[in-house]
PDB file of C-alpha atoms in Angstrom:
ATOM      1  CA  MET A   1     -27.733   5.237 -37.493  1.00 61.00           C
ATOM      2  CA  GLU A   2     -23.619   5.282 -38.169  1.00 72.00           C
ATOM      3  CA  TYR A   3     -21.974   3.774 -34.885  1.00 78.00           C
ATOM      4  CA  VAL A   4     -20.408   6.754 -31.471  1.00 84.00           C
ATOM      5  CA  SER A   5     -18.501   5.072 -29.753  1.00 87.00           C
ATOM      6  CA  GLY A   6     -17.296   5.853 -26.176  1.00 93.00           C
ATOM      7  CA  ARG A   7     -19.042   6.107 -22.698  1.00 94.00           C
ATOM      8  CA  ASN A   8     -22.428   7.344 -22.426  1.00 95.00           C
ATOM      9  CA  LEU A   9     -23.624   9.674 -18.858  1.00 95.00           C
ATOM     10  CA  ALA A  10     -25.015   6.793 -16.592  1.00 93.00           C
ATOM     11  CA  GLN A  11     -21.198   5.218 -16.930  1.00 94.00           C
ATOM     12  CA  ILE A  12     -19.205   8.469 -16.183  1.00 94.00           C
ATOM     13  CA  SER A  13     -20.755   8.606 -12.447  1.00 91.00           C
ATOM     14  CA  GLN A  14     -17.246   8.517 -10.867  1.00 93.00           C
ATOM     15  CA  ASP A  15     -16.920  11.409 -12.546  1.00 93.00           C
ATOM     16  CA  LEU A  16     -19.643  12.684 -11.111  1.00 95.00           C
ATOM     17  CA  PRO A  17     -20.719  15.585 -10.035  1.00 95.00           C
ATOM     18  CA  LEU A  18     -19.525  17.642 -13.052  1.00 96.00           C
ATOM     19  CA  PRO A  19     -18.333  21.252 -12.455  1.00 96.00           C
ATOM     20  CA  GLU A  20     -20.778  23.774 -14.023  1.00 96.00           C
ATOM     21  CA  LYS A  21     -18.917  24.626 -17.676  1.00 95.00           C
ATOM     22  CA  LYS A  22     -18.547  21.448 -18.505  1.00 95.00           C
ATOM     23  CA  ALA A  23     -21.913  19.774 -17.439  1.00 96.00           C
ATOM     24  CA  LEU A  24     -23.215  23.283 -19.503  1.00 96.00           C
ATOM     25  CA  SER A  25     -21.186  22.056 -22.587  1.00 95.00           C
ATOM     26  CA  TYR A  26     -22.353  19.500 -22.741  1.00 97.00           C
ATOM     27  CA  VAL A  27     -25.985  19.591 -22.267  1.00 97.00           C
ATOM     28  CA  CYS A  28     -25.442  22.674 -24.725  1.00 96.00           C
ATOM     29  CA  GLN A  29     -24.514  20.724 -27.332  1.00 96.00           C
ATOM     30  CA  ILE A  30     -27.719  18.154 -27.090  1.00 97.00           C
ATOM     31  CA  GLY A  31     -29.551  21.668 -26.565  1.00 97.00           C
ATOM     32  CA  GLN A  32     -28.821  22.193 -30.079  1.00 96.00           C
ATOM     33  CA  ALA A  33     -29.270  19.272 -31.840  1.00 95.00           C
ATOM     34  CA  LEU A  34     -32.891  18.884 -29.988  1.00 96.00           C
ATOM     35  CA  ALA A  35     -33.672  22.442 -31.617  1.00 96.00           C
ATOM     36  CA  VAL A  36     -32.770  21.380 -34.973  1.00 94.00           C
ATOM     37  CA  VAL A  37     -35.055  18.197 -34.459  1.00 93.00           C
ATOM     38  CA  HIS A  38     -37.947  20.157 -33.360  1.00 95.00           C
ATOM     39  CA  ALA A  39     -37.440  22.329 -35.762  1.00 94.00           C
ATOM     40  CA  ARG A  40     -38.931  19.153 -37.935  1.00 91.00           C
ATOM     41  CA  GLY A  41     -41.192  18.722 -36.092  1.00 91.00           C
ATOM     42  CA  VAL A  42     -40.079  15.804 -33.796  1.00 91.00           C
ATOM     43  CA  VAL A  43     -39.476  15.262 -30.536  1.00 93.00           C
ATOM     44  CA  HIS A  44     -36.905  12.618 -29.458  1.00 93.00           C
ATOM     45  CA  ARG A  45     -38.936  11.555 -25.902  1.00 91.00           C
ATOM     46  CA  ASP A  46     -36.395   9.468 -24.936  1.00 93.00           C
ATOM     47  CA  VAL A  47     -33.305  11.903 -23.694  1.00 95.00           C
ATOM     48  CA  LYS A  48     -30.909  10.138 -20.583  1.00 94.00           C
ATOM     49  CA  ARG A  49     -28.249   8.810 -19.569  1.00 95.00           C
ATOM     50  CA  GLU A  50     -27.923   6.189 -22.278  1.00 94.00           C
ATOM     51  CA  ASN A  51     -28.872   7.767 -25.391  1.00 94.00           C
ATOM     52  CA  ILE A  52     -26.040  10.495 -24.329  1.00 96.00           C
ATOM     53  CA  VAL A  53     -22.811   9.679 -25.640  1.00 96.00           C
ATOM     54  CA  LEU A  54     -19.703  11.322 -25.527  1.00 96.00           C
ATOM     55  CA  THR A  55     -17.173  10.985 -28.009  1.00 93.00           C
ATOM     56  CA  GLY A  56     -12.934  10.299 -27.801  1.00 85.00           C
ATOM     57  CA  THR A  57     -11.692  13.047 -25.884  1.00 86.00           C
ATOM     58  CA  GLY A  58     -15.462  13.309 -23.526  1.00 84.00           C
ATOM     59  CA  ALA A  59     -15.212  16.827 -25.481  1.00 88.00           C
ATOM     60  CA  ARG A  60     -18.915  16.644 -27.719  1.00 94.00           C
ATOM     61  CA  ALA A  61     -21.902  15.080 -26.637  1.00 96.00           C
ATOM     62  CA  VAL A  62     -23.956  12.774 -29.034  1.00 95.00           C
ATOM     63  CA  LEU A  63     -27.995  11.973 -28.440  1.00 94.00           C
ATOM     64  CA  ILE A  64     -28.653   8.263 -29.862  1.00 92.00           C
ATOM     65  CA  ASP A  65     -31.428   6.113 -30.308  1.00 86.00           C
ATOM     66  CA  PHE A  66     -34.605   7.612 -31.796  1.00 80.00           C
ATOM     67  CA  ASP A  67     -37.186   4.377 -30.917  1.00 74.00           C
ATOM     68  CA  LEU A  68     -38.898   6.696 -29.532  1.00 75.00           C
ATOM     69  CA  ALA A  69     -39.036   9.975 -31.751  1.00 75.00           C
ATOM     70  CA  ARG A  70     -41.995   8.748 -34.094  1.00 56.00           C
ATOM     71  CA  ASN A  71     -45.287   6.561 -32.591  1.00 45.00           C
ATOM     72  CA  PHE A  72     -44.228   4.107 -34.410  1.00 39.00           C
ATOM     73  CA  ASN A  73     -43.954   0.279 -33.256  1.00 44.00           C
ATOM     74  CA  HIS A  74     -41.935  -2.525 -35.219  1.00 45.00           C
ATOM     75  CA  PRO A  75     -40.705  -5.811 -34.056  1.00 49.00           C
ATOM     76  CA  LEU A  76     -36.802  -4.141 -34.926  1.00 49.00           C
ATOM     77  CA  THR A  77     -36.561  -0.983 -32.312  1.00 47.00           C
ATOM     78  CA  THR A  78     -36.023  -1.521 -28.918  1.00 49.00           C
ATOM     79  CA  GLN A  79     -39.247  -0.688 -27.637  1.00 45.00           C
ATOM     80  CA  ALA A  80     -42.216   1.213 -27.721  1.00 48.00           C
ATOM     81  CA  LYS A  81     -42.842   3.357 -24.417  1.00 55.00           C
ATOM     82  CA  PRO A  82     -39.533   4.254 -22.176  1.00 57.00           C
ATOM     83  CA  SER A  83     -37.192   1.815 -20.624  1.00 63.00           C
ATOM     84  CA  ALA A  84     -36.785   1.326 -15.981  1.00 62.00           C
ATOM     85  CA  GLU A  85     -33.688   3.483 -17.705  1.00 62.00           C
ATOM     86  CA  SER A  86     -35.857   6.523 -18.081  1.00 79.00           C
ATOM     87  CA  GLU A  87     -37.483   6.993 -14.628  1.00 83.00           C
ATOM     88  CA  GLY A  88     -36.304  10.308 -13.179  1.00 88.00           C
ATOM     89  CA  PHE A  89     -35.250  11.851 -16.706  1.00 93.00           C
ATOM     90  CA  ALA A  90     -38.758  11.319 -18.515  1.00 92.00           C
ATOM     91  CA  ALA A  91     -41.430  14.144 -18.255  1.00 93.00           C
ATOM     92  CA  PRO A  92     -44.814  13.365 -16.458  1.00 91.00           C
ATOM     93  CA  GLU A  93     -46.271  13.237 -19.614  1.00 92.00           C
ATOM     94  CA  MET A  94     -44.549   9.961 -21.378  1.00 87.00           C
ATOM     95  CA  CYS A  95     -46.466   8.079 -17.849  1.00 79.00           C
ATOM     96  CA  ASN A  96     -49.579   9.072 -19.789  1.00 77.00           C
ATOM     97  CA  SER A  97     -50.640   7.607 -22.762  1.00 70.00           C
ATOM     98  CA  SER A  98     -53.120  10.502 -23.595  1.00 71.00           C
ATOM     99  CA  GLU A  99     -51.270  13.176 -23.573  1.00 83.00           C
ATOM    100  CA  ALA A 100     -48.783  14.558 -26.378  1.00 89.00           C
ATOM    101  CA  CYS A 101     -46.119  15.394 -26.360  1.00 92.00           C
ATOM    102  CA  ASP A 102     -43.899  18.578 -27.341  1.00 95.00           C
ATOM    103  CA  ALA A 103     -40.198  20.134 -26.902  1.00 96.00           C
ATOM    104  CA  SER A 104     -40.865  21.215 -23.267  1.00 97.00           C
ATOM    105  CA  THR A 105     -41.123  17.064 -23.499  1.00 96.00           C
ATOM    106  CA  ASP A 106     -37.152  16.852 -24.146  1.00 97.00           C
ATOM    107  CA  ILE A 107     -36.684  19.999 -21.974  1.00 98.00           C
ATOM    108  CA  TYR A 108     -38.441  18.508 -18.832  1.00 97.00           C
ATOM    109  CA  SER A 109     -35.937  15.274 -19.893  1.00 97.00           C
ATOM    110  CA  LEU A 110     -32.849  17.029 -20.981  1.00 98.00           C
ATOM    111  CA  ALA A 111     -32.860  19.921 -17.135  1.00 98.00           C
ATOM    112  CA  ALA A 112     -33.394  16.335 -14.827  1.00 97.00           C
ATOM    113  CA  ILE A 113     -30.086  15.824 -17.116  1.00 97.00           C
ATOM    114  CA  LEU A 114     -28.781  19.128 -15.969  1.00 97.00           C
ATOM    115  CA  TYR A 115     -29.580  18.291 -12.718  1.00 96.00           C
ATOM    116  CA  TYR A 116     -28.033  15.118 -12.189  1.00 96.00           C
ATOM    117  CA  LEU A 117     -24.222  16.085 -13.668  1.00 96.00           C
ATOM    118  CA  LEU A 118     -24.277  18.747 -11.020  1.00 95.00           C
ATOM    119  CA  THR A 119     -25.620  16.644  -8.356  1.00 93.00           C
ATOM    120  CA  LYS A 120     -24.367  13.131  -9.531  1.00 93.00           C
ATOM    121  CA  ASP A 121     -28.247  11.720  -7.968  1.00 91.00           C
ATOM    122  CA  ARG A 122     -30.819  10.717 -10.385  1.00 90.00           C
ATOM    123  CA  PRO A 123     -33.948  12.640 -10.226  1.00 90.00           C
ATOM    124  CA  VAL A 124     -36.682  11.649  -8.418  1.00 87.00           C
ATOM    125  CA  ASN A 125     -39.752   9.965 -11.065  1.00 88.00           C
ATOM    126  CA  ALA A 126     -42.166  13.313 -11.956  1.00 88.00           C
ATOM    127  CA  LYS A 127     -44.948  10.238 -10.559  1.00 83.00           C
ATOM    128  CA  ASP A 128     -43.654  10.111  -7.394  1.00 84.00           C
ATOM    129  CA  ARG A 129     -43.259  14.185  -7.346  1.00 84.00           C
ATOM    130  CA  ALA A 130     -46.772  15.420  -7.445  1.00 76.00           C
ATOM    131  CA  GLY A 131     -48.997  15.487  -4.896  1.00 68.00           C
ATOM    132  CA  SER A 132     -45.729  15.019  -2.392  1.00 70.00           C
ATOM    133  CA  THR A 133     -43.007  16.367  -0.426  1.00 62.00           C
ATOM    134  CA  ASP A 134     -40.285  17.071  -3.219  1.00 71.00           C
ATOM    135  CA  ARG A 135     -37.182  14.972  -2.507  1.00 78.00           C
ATOM    136  CA  PHE A 136     -35.606  16.816  -5.633  1.00 81.00           C
ATOM    137  CA  GLU A 137     -36.763  20.866  -4.276  1.00 84.00           C
ATOM    138  CA  THR A 138     -34.586  19.687  -1.038  1.00 84.00           C
ATOM    139  CA  GLN A 139     -31.350  18.235  -3.308  1.00 83.00           C
ATOM    140  CA  LEU A 140     -31.619  20.603  -5.027  1.00 87.00           C
ATOM    141  CA  ASP A 141     -31.750  23.495  -2.461  1.00 87.00           C
ATOM    142  CA  ARG A 142     -29.138  22.116  -0.691  1.00 86.00           C
ATOM    143  CA  SER A 143     -26.570  21.681  -3.832  1.00 87.00           C
ATOM    144  CA  ASN A 144     -23.676  24.222  -4.257  1.00 90.00           C
ATOM    145  CA  MET A 145     -24.322  25.059  -8.012  1.00 94.00           C
ATOM    146  CA  SER A 146     -25.501  29.188  -9.096  1.00 95.00           C
ATOM    147  CA  SER A 147     -28.649  29.614  -8.149  1.00 95.00           C
ATOM    148  CA  TYR A 148     -29.150  31.175 -11.645  1.00 96.00           C
ATOM    149  CA  LEU A 149     -28.531  26.281 -12.741  1.00 97.00           C
ATOM    150  CA  LYS A 150     -31.341  26.125  -9.483  1.00 96.00           C
ATOM    151  CA  ALA A 151     -33.446  28.163 -11.554  1.00 96.00           C
ATOM    152  CA  ALA A 152     -33.046  26.801 -15.047  1.00 97.00           C
ATOM    153  CA  ILE A 153     -33.245  22.983 -13.900  1.00 97.00           C
ATOM    154  CA  ARG A 154     -36.640  24.050 -11.329  1.00 95.00           C
ATOM    155  CA  GLN A 155     -37.925  25.679 -14.864  1.00 97.00           C
ATOM    156  CA  GLY A 156     -37.371  22.991 -17.683  1.00 98.00           C
ATOM    157  CA  MET A 157     -38.120  20.101 -14.329  1.00 96.00           C
ATOM    158  CA  LYS A 158     -42.458  21.682 -13.711  1.00 95.00           C
ATOM    159  CA  LEU A 159     -44.767  18.432 -13.789  1.00 93.00           C
ATOM    160  CA  ASN A 160     -47.157  20.738 -15.279  1.00 94.00           C
ATOM    161  CA  LYS A 161     -45.989  21.041 -19.344  1.00 94.00           C
ATOM    162  CA  SER A 162     -47.280  24.771 -20.412  1.00 96.00           C
ATOM    163  CA  ASP A 163     -45.529  25.716 -16.843  1.00 97.00           C
ATOM    164  CA  ARG A 164     -41.893  24.586 -18.789  1.00 98.00           C
ATOM    165  CA  PRO A 165     -39.888  26.734 -21.559  1.00 98.00           C
ATOM    166  CA  SER A 166     -41.679  26.054 -24.930  1.00 96.00           C
ATOM    167  CA  ASN A 167     -38.870  25.575 -26.612  1.00 97.00           C
ATOM    168  CA  MET A 168     -34.820  25.293 -26.511  1.00 96.00           C
ATOM    169  CA  GLN A 169     -34.040  28.871 -26.948  1.00 95.00           C
ATOM    170  CA  GLU A 170     -36.390  29.916 -24.227  1.00 97.00           C
ATOM    171  CA  TRP A 171     -34.582  27.347 -21.455  1.00 97.00           C
ATOM    172  CA  PHE A 172     -31.655  28.444 -22.916  1.00 96.00           C
ATOM    173  CA  ALA A 173     -31.735  31.545 -21.800  1.00 96.00           C
ATOM    174  CA  LEU A 174     -32.275  30.516 -18.182  1.00 97.00           C
ATOM    175  CA  LEU A 175     -29.505  29.108 -18.232  1.00 96.00           C
ATOM    176  CA  GLN A 176     -27.292  32.530 -19.849  1.00 92.00           C
ATOM    177  CA  VAL A 177     -26.334  30.671 -22.823  1.00 83.00           C
ATOM    178  CA  LYS A 178     -26.383  32.526 -26.403  1.00 67.00           C
ATOM    179  CA  LYS A 179     -28.190  29.825 -28.277  1.00 55.00           C
ATOM    180  CA  GLU A 180     -25.234  28.745 -31.815  1.00 53.00           C
ATOM    181  CA  SER A 181     -25.440  27.506 -34.318  1.00 48.00           C
ATOM    182  CA  PRO A 182     -25.886  23.992 -34.618  1.00 48.00           C
ATOM    183  CA  SER A 183     -23.234  22.389 -36.901  1.00 46.00           C
ATOM    184  CA  SER A 184     -23.411  21.657 -40.340  1.00 37.00           C
ATOM    185  CA  ARG A 185     -22.480  18.229 -39.498  1.00 41.00           C
ATOM    186  CA  LEU A 186     -25.769  17.997 -37.453  1.00 43.00           C
ATOM    187  CA  LEU A 187     -27.526  19.523 -40.421  1.00 38.00           C
ATOM    188  CA  ALA A 188     -26.855  17.331 -43.052  1.00 36.00           C
ATOM    189  CA  TRP A 189     -27.465  14.463 -41.650  1.00 38.00           C
ATOM    190  CA  TRP A 190     -30.770  15.680 -40.785  1.00 38.00           C
TER     191      TRP A 190
END
């Protein structure tokens, strides 16, 4: 892959929480990239703060690190499963090797990214959310974000993947954004 210079989302914590418009801009850019790879039958499986780089002036968000995109383990890849940095951003099925991942797996992670950008709080680990009083819900209720964004985050981060939007267009509808066509550069790259 080409080298992408800039700061990743984990490195901008001092700038958080972001205004809704800016957070949505980043999330929609990554969502468009994911829609392209999903259309080609690929699931990223590691959407997290460290894998989203803001380039130049910070207006462009780029998704990097496709190591987990395929069930492929090679000595030159960095890891075979999500790292500690993925905690809070990884969907529950990522912890269960027998459960298949699909587009809703990446939607969970992207919804967690939006939650982080708007609250500055790392989401509660999916395994810890199951069967307990949900600190995530309490934090979401206390936040000042728009009610439609709260609803979109809740839906995107449902623990049962069949309860989540099944594709990026469905989640974009909950975010009340129109799907823009992916850039020709992204299509040419993929």
